[in-house]
Structures are given as C-alpha cells and as structure tokens.
GROMACS .gro file of C-alpha atoms in nm:
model
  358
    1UNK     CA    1  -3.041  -2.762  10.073
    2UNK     CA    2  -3.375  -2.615   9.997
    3UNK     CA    3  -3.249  -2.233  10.104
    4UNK     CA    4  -2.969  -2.278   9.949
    5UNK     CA    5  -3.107  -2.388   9.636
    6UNK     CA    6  -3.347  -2.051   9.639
    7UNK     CA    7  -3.055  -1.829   9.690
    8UNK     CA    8  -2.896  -1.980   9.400
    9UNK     CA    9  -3.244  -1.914   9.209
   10UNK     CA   10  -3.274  -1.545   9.283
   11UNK     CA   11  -2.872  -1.490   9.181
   12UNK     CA   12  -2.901  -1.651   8.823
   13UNK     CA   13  -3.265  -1.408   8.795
   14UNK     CA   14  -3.068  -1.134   8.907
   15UNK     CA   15  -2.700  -1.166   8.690
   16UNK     CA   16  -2.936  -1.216   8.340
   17UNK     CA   17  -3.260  -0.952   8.344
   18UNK     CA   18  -3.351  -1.073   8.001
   19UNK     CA   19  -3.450  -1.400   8.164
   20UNK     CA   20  -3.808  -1.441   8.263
   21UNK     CA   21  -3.828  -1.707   8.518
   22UNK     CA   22  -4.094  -1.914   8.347
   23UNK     CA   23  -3.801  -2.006   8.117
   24UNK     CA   24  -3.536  -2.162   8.379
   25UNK     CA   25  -3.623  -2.524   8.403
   26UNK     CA   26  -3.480  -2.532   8.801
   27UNK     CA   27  -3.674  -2.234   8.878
   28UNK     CA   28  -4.015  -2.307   8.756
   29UNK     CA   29  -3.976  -2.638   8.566
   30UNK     CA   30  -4.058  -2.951   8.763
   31UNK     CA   31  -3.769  -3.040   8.971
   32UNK     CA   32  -3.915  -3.291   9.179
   33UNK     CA   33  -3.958  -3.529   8.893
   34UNK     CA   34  -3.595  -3.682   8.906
   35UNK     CA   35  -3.742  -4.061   8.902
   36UNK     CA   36  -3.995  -4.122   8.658
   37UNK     CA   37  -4.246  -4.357   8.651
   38UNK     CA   38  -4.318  -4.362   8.323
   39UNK     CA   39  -4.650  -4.592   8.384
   40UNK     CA   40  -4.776  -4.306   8.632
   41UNK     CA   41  -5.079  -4.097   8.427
   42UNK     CA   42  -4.868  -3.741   8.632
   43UNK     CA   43  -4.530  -3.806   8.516
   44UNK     CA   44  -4.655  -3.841   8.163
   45UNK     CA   45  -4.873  -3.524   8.168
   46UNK     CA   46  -4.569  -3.355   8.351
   47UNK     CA   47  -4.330  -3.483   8.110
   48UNK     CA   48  -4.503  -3.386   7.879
   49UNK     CA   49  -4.617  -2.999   7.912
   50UNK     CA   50  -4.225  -2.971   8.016
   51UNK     CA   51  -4.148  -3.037   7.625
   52UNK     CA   52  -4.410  -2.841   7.485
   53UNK     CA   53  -4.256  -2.593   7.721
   54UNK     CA   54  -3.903  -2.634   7.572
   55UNK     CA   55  -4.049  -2.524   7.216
   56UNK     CA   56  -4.146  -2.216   7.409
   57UNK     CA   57  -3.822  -2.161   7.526
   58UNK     CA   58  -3.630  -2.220   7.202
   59UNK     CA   59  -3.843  -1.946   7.024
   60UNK     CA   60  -3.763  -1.738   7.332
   61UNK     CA   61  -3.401  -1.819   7.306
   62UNK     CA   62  -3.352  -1.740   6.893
   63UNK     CA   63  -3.567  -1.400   6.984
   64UNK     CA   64  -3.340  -1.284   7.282
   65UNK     CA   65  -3.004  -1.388   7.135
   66UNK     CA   66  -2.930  -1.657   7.410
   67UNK     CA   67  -2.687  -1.885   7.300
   68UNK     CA   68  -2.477  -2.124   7.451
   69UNK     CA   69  -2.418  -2.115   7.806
   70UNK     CA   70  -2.703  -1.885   7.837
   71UNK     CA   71  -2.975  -2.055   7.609
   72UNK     CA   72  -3.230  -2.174   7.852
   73UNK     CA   73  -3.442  -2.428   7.666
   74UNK     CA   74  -3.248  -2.749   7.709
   75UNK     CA   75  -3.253  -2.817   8.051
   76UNK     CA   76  -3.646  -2.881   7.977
   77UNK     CA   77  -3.644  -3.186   7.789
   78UNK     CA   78  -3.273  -3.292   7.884
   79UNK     CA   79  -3.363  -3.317   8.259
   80UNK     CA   80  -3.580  -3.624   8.176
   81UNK     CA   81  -3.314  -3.803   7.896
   82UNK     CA   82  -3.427  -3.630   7.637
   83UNK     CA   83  -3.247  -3.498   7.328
   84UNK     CA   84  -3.337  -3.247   7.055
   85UNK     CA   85  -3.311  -3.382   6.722
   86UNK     CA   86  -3.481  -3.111   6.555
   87UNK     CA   87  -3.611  -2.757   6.528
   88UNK     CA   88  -3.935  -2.716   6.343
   89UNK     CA   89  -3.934  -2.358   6.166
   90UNK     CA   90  -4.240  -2.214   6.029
   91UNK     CA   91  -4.128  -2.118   5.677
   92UNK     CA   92  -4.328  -1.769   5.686
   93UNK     CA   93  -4.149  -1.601   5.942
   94UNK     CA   94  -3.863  -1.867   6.032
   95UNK     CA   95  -4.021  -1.912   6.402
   96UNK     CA   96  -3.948  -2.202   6.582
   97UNK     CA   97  -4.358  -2.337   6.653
   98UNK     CA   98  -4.244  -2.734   6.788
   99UNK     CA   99  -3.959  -2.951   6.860
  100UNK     CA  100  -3.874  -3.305   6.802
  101UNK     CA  101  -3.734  -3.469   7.064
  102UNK     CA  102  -3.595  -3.801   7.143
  103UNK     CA  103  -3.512  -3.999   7.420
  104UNK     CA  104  -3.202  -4.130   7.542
  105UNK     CA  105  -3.236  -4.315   7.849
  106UNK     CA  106  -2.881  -4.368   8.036
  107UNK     CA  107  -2.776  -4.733   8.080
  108UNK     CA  108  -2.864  -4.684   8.488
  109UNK     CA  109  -3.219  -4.661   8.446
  110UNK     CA  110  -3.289  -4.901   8.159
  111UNK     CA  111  -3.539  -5.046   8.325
  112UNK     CA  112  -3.873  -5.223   8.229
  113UNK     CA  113  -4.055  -4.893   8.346
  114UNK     CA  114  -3.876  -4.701   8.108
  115UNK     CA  115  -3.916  -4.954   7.795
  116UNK     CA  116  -4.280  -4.752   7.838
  117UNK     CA  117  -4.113  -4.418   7.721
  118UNK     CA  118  -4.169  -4.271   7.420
  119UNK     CA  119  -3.925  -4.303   7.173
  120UNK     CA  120  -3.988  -4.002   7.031
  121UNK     CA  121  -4.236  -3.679   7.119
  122UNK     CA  122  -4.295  -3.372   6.928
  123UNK     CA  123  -4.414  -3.044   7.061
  124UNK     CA  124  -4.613  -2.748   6.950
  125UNK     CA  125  -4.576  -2.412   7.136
  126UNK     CA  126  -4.896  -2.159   7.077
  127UNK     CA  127  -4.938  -1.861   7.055
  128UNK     CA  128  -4.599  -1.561   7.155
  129UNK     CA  129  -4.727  -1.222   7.226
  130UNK     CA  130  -4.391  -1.068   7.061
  131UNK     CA  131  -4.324  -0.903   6.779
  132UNK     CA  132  -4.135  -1.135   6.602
  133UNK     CA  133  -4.388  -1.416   6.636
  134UNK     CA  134  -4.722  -1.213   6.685
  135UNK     CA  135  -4.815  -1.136   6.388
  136UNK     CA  136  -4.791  -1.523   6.208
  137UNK     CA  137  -4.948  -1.719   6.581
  138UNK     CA  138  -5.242  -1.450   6.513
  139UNK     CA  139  -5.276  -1.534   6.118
  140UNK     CA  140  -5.289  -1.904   6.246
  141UNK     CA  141  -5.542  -1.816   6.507
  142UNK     CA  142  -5.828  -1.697   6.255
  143UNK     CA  143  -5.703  -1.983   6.052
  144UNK     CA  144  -5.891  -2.190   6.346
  145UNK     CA  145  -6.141  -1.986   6.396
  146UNK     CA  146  -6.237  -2.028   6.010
  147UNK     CA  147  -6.175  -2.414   6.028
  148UNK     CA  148  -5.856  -2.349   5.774
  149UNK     CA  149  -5.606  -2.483   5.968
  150UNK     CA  150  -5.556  -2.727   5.796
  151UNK     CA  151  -5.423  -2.520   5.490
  152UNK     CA  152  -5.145  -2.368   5.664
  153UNK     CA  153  -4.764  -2.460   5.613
  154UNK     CA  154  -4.717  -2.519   5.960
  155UNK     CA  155  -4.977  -2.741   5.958
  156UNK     CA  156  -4.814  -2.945   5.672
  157UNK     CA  157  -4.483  -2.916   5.787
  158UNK     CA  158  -4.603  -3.047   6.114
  159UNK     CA  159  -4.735  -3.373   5.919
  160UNK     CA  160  -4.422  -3.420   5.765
  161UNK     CA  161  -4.190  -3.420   6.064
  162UNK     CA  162  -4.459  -3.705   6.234
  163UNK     CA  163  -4.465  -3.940   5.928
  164UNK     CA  164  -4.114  -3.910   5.952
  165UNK     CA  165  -4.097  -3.997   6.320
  166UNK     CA  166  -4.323  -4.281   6.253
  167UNK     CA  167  -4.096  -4.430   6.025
  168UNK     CA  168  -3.804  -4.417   6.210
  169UNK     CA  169  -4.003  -4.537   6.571
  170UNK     CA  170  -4.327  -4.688   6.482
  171UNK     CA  171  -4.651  -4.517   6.613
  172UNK     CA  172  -4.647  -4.673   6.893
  173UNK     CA  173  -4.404  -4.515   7.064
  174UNK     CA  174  -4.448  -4.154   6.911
  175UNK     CA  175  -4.635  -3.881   7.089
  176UNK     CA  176  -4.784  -3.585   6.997
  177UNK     CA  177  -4.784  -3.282   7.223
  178UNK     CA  178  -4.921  -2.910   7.200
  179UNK     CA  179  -5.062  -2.641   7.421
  180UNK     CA  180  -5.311  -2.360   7.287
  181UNK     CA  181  -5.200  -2.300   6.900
  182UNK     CA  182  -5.009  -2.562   6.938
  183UNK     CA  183  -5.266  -2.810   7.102
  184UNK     CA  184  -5.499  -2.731   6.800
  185UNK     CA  185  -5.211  -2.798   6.521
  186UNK     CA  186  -5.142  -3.161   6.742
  187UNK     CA  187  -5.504  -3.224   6.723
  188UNK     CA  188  -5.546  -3.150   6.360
  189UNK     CA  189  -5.244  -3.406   6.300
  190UNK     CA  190  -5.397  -3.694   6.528
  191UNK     CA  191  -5.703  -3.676   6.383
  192UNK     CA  192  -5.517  -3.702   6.024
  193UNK     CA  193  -5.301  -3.967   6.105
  194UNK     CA  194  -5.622  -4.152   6.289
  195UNK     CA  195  -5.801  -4.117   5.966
  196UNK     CA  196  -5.563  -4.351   5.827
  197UNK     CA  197  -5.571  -4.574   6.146
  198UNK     CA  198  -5.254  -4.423   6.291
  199UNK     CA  199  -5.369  -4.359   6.647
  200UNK     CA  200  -5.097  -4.142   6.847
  201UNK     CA  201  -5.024  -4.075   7.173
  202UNK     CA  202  -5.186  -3.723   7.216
  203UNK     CA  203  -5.159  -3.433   7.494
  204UNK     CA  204  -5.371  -3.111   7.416
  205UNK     CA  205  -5.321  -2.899   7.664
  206UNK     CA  206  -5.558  -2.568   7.690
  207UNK     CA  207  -5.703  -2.666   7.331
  208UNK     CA  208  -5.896  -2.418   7.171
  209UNK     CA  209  -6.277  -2.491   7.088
  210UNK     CA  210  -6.445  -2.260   6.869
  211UNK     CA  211  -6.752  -2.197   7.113
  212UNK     CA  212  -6.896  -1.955   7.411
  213UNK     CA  213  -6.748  -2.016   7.728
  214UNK     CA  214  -7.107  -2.152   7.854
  215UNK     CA  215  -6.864  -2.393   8.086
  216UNK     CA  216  -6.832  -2.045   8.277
  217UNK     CA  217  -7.140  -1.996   8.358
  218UNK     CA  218  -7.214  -2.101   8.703
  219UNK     CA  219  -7.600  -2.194   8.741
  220UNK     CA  220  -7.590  -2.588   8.616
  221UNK     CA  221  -7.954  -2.560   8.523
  222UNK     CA  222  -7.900  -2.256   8.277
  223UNK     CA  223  -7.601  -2.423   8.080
  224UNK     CA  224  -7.796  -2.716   8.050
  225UNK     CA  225  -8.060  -2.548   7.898
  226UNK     CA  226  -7.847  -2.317   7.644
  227UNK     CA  227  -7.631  -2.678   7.548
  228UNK     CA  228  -7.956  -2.892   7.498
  229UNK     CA  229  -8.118  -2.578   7.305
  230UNK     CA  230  -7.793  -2.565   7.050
  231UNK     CA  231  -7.799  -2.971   7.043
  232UNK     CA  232  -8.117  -2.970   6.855
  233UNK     CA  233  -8.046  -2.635   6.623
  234UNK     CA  234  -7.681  -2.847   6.550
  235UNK     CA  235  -7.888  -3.191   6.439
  236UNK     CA  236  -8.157  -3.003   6.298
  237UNK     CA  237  -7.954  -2.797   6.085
  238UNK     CA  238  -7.705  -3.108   6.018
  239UNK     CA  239  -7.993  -3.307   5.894
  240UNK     CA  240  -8.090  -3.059   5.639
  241UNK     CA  241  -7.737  -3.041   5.517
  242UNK     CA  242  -7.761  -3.320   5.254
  243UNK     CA  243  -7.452  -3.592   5.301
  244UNK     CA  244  -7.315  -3.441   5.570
  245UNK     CA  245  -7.498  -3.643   5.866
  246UNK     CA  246  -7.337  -3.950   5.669
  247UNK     CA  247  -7.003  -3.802   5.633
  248UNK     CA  248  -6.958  -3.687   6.021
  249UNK     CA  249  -7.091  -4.000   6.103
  250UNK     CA  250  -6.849  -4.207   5.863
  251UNK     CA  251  -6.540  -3.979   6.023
  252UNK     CA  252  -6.676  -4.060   6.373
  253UNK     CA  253  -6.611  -4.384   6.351
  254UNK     CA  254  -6.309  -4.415   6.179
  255UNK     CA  255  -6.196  -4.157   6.478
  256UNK     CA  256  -6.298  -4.381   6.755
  257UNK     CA  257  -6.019  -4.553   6.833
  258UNK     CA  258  -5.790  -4.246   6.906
  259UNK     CA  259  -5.860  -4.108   7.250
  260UNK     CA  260  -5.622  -3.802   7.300
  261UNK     CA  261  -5.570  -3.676   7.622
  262UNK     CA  262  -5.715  -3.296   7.686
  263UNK     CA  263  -5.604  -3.119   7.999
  264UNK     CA  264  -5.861  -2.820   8.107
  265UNK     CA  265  -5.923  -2.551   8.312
  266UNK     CA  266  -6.275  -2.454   8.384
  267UNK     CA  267  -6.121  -2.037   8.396
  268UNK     CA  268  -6.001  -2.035   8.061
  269UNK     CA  269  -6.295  -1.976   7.793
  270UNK     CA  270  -6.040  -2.064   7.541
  271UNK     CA  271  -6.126  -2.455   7.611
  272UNK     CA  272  -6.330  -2.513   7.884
  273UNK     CA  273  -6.619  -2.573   7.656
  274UNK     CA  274  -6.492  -2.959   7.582
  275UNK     CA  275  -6.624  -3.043   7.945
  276UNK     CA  276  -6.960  -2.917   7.801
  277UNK     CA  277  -6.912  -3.077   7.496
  278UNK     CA  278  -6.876  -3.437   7.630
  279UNK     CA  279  -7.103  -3.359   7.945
  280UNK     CA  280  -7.405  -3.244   7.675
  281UNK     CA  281  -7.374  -3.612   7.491
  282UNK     CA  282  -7.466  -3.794   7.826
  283UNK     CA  283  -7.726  -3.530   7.918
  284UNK     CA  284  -7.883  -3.590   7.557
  285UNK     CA  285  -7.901  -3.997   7.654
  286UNK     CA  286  -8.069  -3.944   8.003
  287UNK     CA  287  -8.368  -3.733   7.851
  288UNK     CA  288  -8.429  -3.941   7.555
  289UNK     CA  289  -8.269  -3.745   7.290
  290UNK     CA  290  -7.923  -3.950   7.265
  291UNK     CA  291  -7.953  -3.962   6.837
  292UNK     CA  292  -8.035  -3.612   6.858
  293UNK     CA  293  -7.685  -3.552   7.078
  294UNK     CA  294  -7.468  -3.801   6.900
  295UNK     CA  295  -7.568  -3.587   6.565
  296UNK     CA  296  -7.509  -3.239   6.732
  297UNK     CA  297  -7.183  -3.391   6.915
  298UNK     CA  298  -7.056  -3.466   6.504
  299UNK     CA  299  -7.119  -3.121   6.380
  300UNK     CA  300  -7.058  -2.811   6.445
  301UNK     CA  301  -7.327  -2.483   6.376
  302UNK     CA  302  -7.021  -2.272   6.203
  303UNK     CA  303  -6.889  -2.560   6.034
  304UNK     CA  304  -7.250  -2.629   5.870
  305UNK     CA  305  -7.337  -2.269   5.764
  306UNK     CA  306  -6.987  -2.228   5.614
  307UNK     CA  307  -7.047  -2.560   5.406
  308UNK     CA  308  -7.424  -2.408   5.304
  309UNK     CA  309  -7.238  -2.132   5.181
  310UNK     CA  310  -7.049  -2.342   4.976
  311UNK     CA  311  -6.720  -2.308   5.159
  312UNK     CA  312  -6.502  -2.567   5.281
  313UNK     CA  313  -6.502  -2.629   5.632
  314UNK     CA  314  -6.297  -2.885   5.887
  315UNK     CA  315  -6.439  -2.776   6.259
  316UNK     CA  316  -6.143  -2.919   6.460
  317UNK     CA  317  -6.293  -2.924   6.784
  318UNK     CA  318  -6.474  -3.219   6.704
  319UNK     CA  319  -6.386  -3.546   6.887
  320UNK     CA  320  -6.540  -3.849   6.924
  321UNK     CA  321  -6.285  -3.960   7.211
  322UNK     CA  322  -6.138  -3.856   7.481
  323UNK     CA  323  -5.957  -3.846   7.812
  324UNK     CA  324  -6.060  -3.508   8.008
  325UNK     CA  325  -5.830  -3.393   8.296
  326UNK     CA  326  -5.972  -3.070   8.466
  327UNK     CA  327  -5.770  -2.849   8.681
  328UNK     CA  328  -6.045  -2.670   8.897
  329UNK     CA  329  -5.737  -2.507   9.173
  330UNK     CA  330  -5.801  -2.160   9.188
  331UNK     CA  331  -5.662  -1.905   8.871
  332UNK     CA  332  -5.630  -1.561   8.988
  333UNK     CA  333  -5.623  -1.464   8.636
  334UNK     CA  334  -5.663  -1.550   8.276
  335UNK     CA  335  -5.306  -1.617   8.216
  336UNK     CA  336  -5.296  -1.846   8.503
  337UNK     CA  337  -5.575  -2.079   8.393
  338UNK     CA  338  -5.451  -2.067   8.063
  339UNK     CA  339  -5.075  -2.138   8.086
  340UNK     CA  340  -4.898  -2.466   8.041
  341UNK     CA  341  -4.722  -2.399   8.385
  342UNK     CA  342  -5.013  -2.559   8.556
  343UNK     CA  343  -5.011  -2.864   8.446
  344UNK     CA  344  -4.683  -2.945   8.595
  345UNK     CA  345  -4.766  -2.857   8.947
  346UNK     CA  346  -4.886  -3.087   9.225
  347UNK     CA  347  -5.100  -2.955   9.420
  348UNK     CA  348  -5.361  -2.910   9.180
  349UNK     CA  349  -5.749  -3.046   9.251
  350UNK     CA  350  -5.795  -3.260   8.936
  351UNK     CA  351  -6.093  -3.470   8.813
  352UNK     CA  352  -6.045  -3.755   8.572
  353UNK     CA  353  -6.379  -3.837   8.282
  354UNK     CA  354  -6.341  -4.078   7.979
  355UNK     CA  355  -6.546  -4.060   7.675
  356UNK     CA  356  -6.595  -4.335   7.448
  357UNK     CA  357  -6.783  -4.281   7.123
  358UNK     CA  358  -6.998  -4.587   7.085
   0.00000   0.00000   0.00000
C-alpha cells in the first residue's frame, strides 16, 4: 500500500507542475494522523500547524488560479473534520493572511475525546515571497520591527473575526493559530483579548522576537554573560523611564493567566531568542538579581528608547507566560528551521519548559 501510495504521489506532482509539493496535504501534510486524540499535546500542535498551513495554501491557490478540482488547500483542514467558514482578506492588497475554520465532527467519532476539540480555530499564514503578497507581508514586517503592529488593518480585521468567533463559541473553545507574520499578528490578538481576561487557546509557531540571535551562539558561558549584561541596561533604563516600570508591571499581571504555546527552533534567529528570554529570568533568580530580571523580562531596550523619544511603542515579544516546545533535529538550512512543515513531523527531538510569571 505504501509503494503504491508513492507512485500515486509522484503522478499527481508530475500531471500539475504548478504544484509545489509542500501544498498537497497527502504528500507532505500529516497523513498518519487519521485518529485523533484530541487530549494528546502532538495531535494538537499537528492539528494545528496543518491549518495555519491551509491559509498558506489558499493564498497559493487565489495566486495560481487553482480552482476546483485542482485547489489544493482543503484537504488540510478537511482531513481532520474541519470546515472553512471564512476567508480573511487583507483589505490593502485583497490577500488571503488567515482562515476561520470550524469543526464538524462526523456522528462516528462523537466521542468524549473529541468534546475536547475546538469549536472553532483561526489561522494566520506569514510572510509569501511572491509578488502578489511580497510587498504588503514586508510592510507588516517593519510594522513589527517598529512595535506598530498593532496599527495595521490586518491586525484589526484579525480582532474582529475572533470577537466574532467568541460570540458564536465561547472562548473556551476558540483557538488562535499563526506561524512567523502570522504567529506575531495571533500573539498581538491574545495578548488583547487577555487584557480583557479573554485567555485563548494560542499556537505561535516560529514567532518573531525583535532581538540578536544570541540563542545561536554556542559557548553557554558567553550568552549568559551578553543576556545578564542587557538584563541590567533593560531595568536600568526601565527604571529611569518614569511610569513605565508600573505600567509593564500592571500589564504583566493582568497577562498572567494566558500561557500561549510557542514552538521553536534553536536554527532560526527569527525566534530562537524566547528560549533566552525565559532561560535569562531563572538565571537572574539563581545569582541574586531576580527584581532586576523580572524588570528587564517586562521591557524591552527598543521599546524604551522609542517611548523616550516620545513615540508610541507596544514591543510584542513580551510575555509573561508560556509553554516552550523546541525542535533541536537537525535544519540543513534556514528555511528548514524556519518552516511550519516541521512541526508536523515525528521524528523530531523535542524538549518541553513552562514559564509561569509569578
């Protein structure tokens, strides 16, 4: 069955060139998934880079003209009951950046495991290196690197389609989903909607972090030293900030609660800097310096010289809580360590941390 289902593989590659074969779901999606235990911490994570994956795929399919029989995207969320209930446009260029999704679990498998579904999920593809896309996913990228964000349409468009899910399912059984870009526009929504005690169901996958790739750097001793060094210039300079050691303290707490889960790869400098991030705060404890860490881990060194400067500023990076997974398998190259294919793979060597902000 297995040769047989290859041959099959290679034909459908072969009879539509235009088809990259990150897009078909029974080529590079995760087949072996057909029960799902929806209690398991893998089938979640799998689920649910599949749907961010299916945003992907829909932008892919409006850019190539694939429609119909030859669309690809909806084998990605409607291999594991899922439906598409709607396409999220960006109303600059009319790209399709998420997807709202619901599920629609079959009679046969109505089952207590699956009462623990969401009942709905919506998904934020990043960044497409085309030219139909390229130029807005880049606009939105210096909007992060600025800490504006958070004035983009997408951004509010984003909000509105997950107040409206809320209303129609409760937040309890919403999710939020998004992987580079994508991750950062889901994070800047959780951490809204956690502001007003709304904590969501969050999957970040390859989030961006506006810092050095220090995680990269391989003697331990050396990025302990640069991380402690910029934990003291962070809570020295956020001290001399007047209000704003109260204010990131005020927003750390109401953030507690939320813990989003943040999938990593040590190879990709676009995020591996959370694992420093969360590692520094315990460091900071052991040597006696834990207020000095806790104030550092609140603030961010761009986000308090753009405020000095009079400008507004909403560092996104900055999380109080949270559930690391780290793939450390072997990337042969950027795009490997960075790409959401990863994370639906299993023989990946993973390691599990939680961080609670106390």
């Amino acid at each position: 069955m297995a040769e047989k289902s290859a041959d099959v593989n290679q034909e459908d590659i072969k009879d539509n060139t235009m088809v990259s074969k990150r897009d078909l779901f029974h080529v590079s999606g995760p087949v072996h998934l057909a029960s799902v235990n929806w209690h398991c911490p893998h089938h979640r994570r799998m689920i649910a880079a599949s749907l961010v994956q299916g945003a992907y795929v829909l932008e892919r399919d409006r850019q190539q003209n694939r429609h119909g029989t030859e669309a690809c995207a909806s084998a990605w969320w409607e291999f594991f009951h899922f439906q598409l209930k709607e396409e999220l446009l960006d109303d600059a260029d009319l790209s399709i950046f998420g997807a709202i999704y619901e599920f629609n679990s079959p009679v046969s498998i109505r089952t207590t495991a699956a009462e623990h579904a969401p009942k709905v999920v919506i998904a934020f593809r990043g960044t497409i290196r085309k030219k139909k896309t390229l130029s807005r996913d880049l606009k939105l990228d210096l909007k992060f690197l600025y800490h504006g964000l958070h004035q983009s349409s997408r951004f509010e468009l984003a909000m509105q389609a997950v107040r409206k899910a809320i209303s129609f399912a409760g937040h309890t059984s919403v999710w939020l989903a998004g992987h580079s870009l994508g991750a950062a526009i889901a994070t800047l929504v959780g951490k809204k909607m956690a502001w007003e005690s709304v904590y969501l169901q969050t999957f970040l996958f390859n989030p961006p972090i506006f810092s050095p790739p220090i995680e990269r750097i391989k003697d331990k001793k050396v990025k302990e030293g640069i991380r402690i060094t910029r934990s003291f210039l962070t809570a020295g300079l956020a001290a001399a900030v007047r209000g704003e050691r109260k204010k990131s303290e005020e927003l750390f707490t109401i953030l507690a609660p939320w813990v989003p889960n943040l999938f990593l790869n040590p190879a990709d400098g676009i995020c591996s800097e959370y694992v420093g991030y969360f590692e520094n705060r315990k460091k900071m404890e052991e040597i006696g310096a834990g207020a000095i860490g806790k104030l550092a881990t609140q603030n961010s060194l761009g986000g308090l010289l753009l405020t000095m400067l009079g400008k507004e500023s909403e560092p996104l990076h900055l999380l109080p809580s949270a559930n690391l997974t780290v793939n450390s398998s072997p990337s042969p190259d950027f795009k490997s360590a960075h790409g959401i294919h990863q994370w639906w793979k299993t023989d990946l060597n993973l390691s599990y941390s939680e961080y609670r902000y106390e």
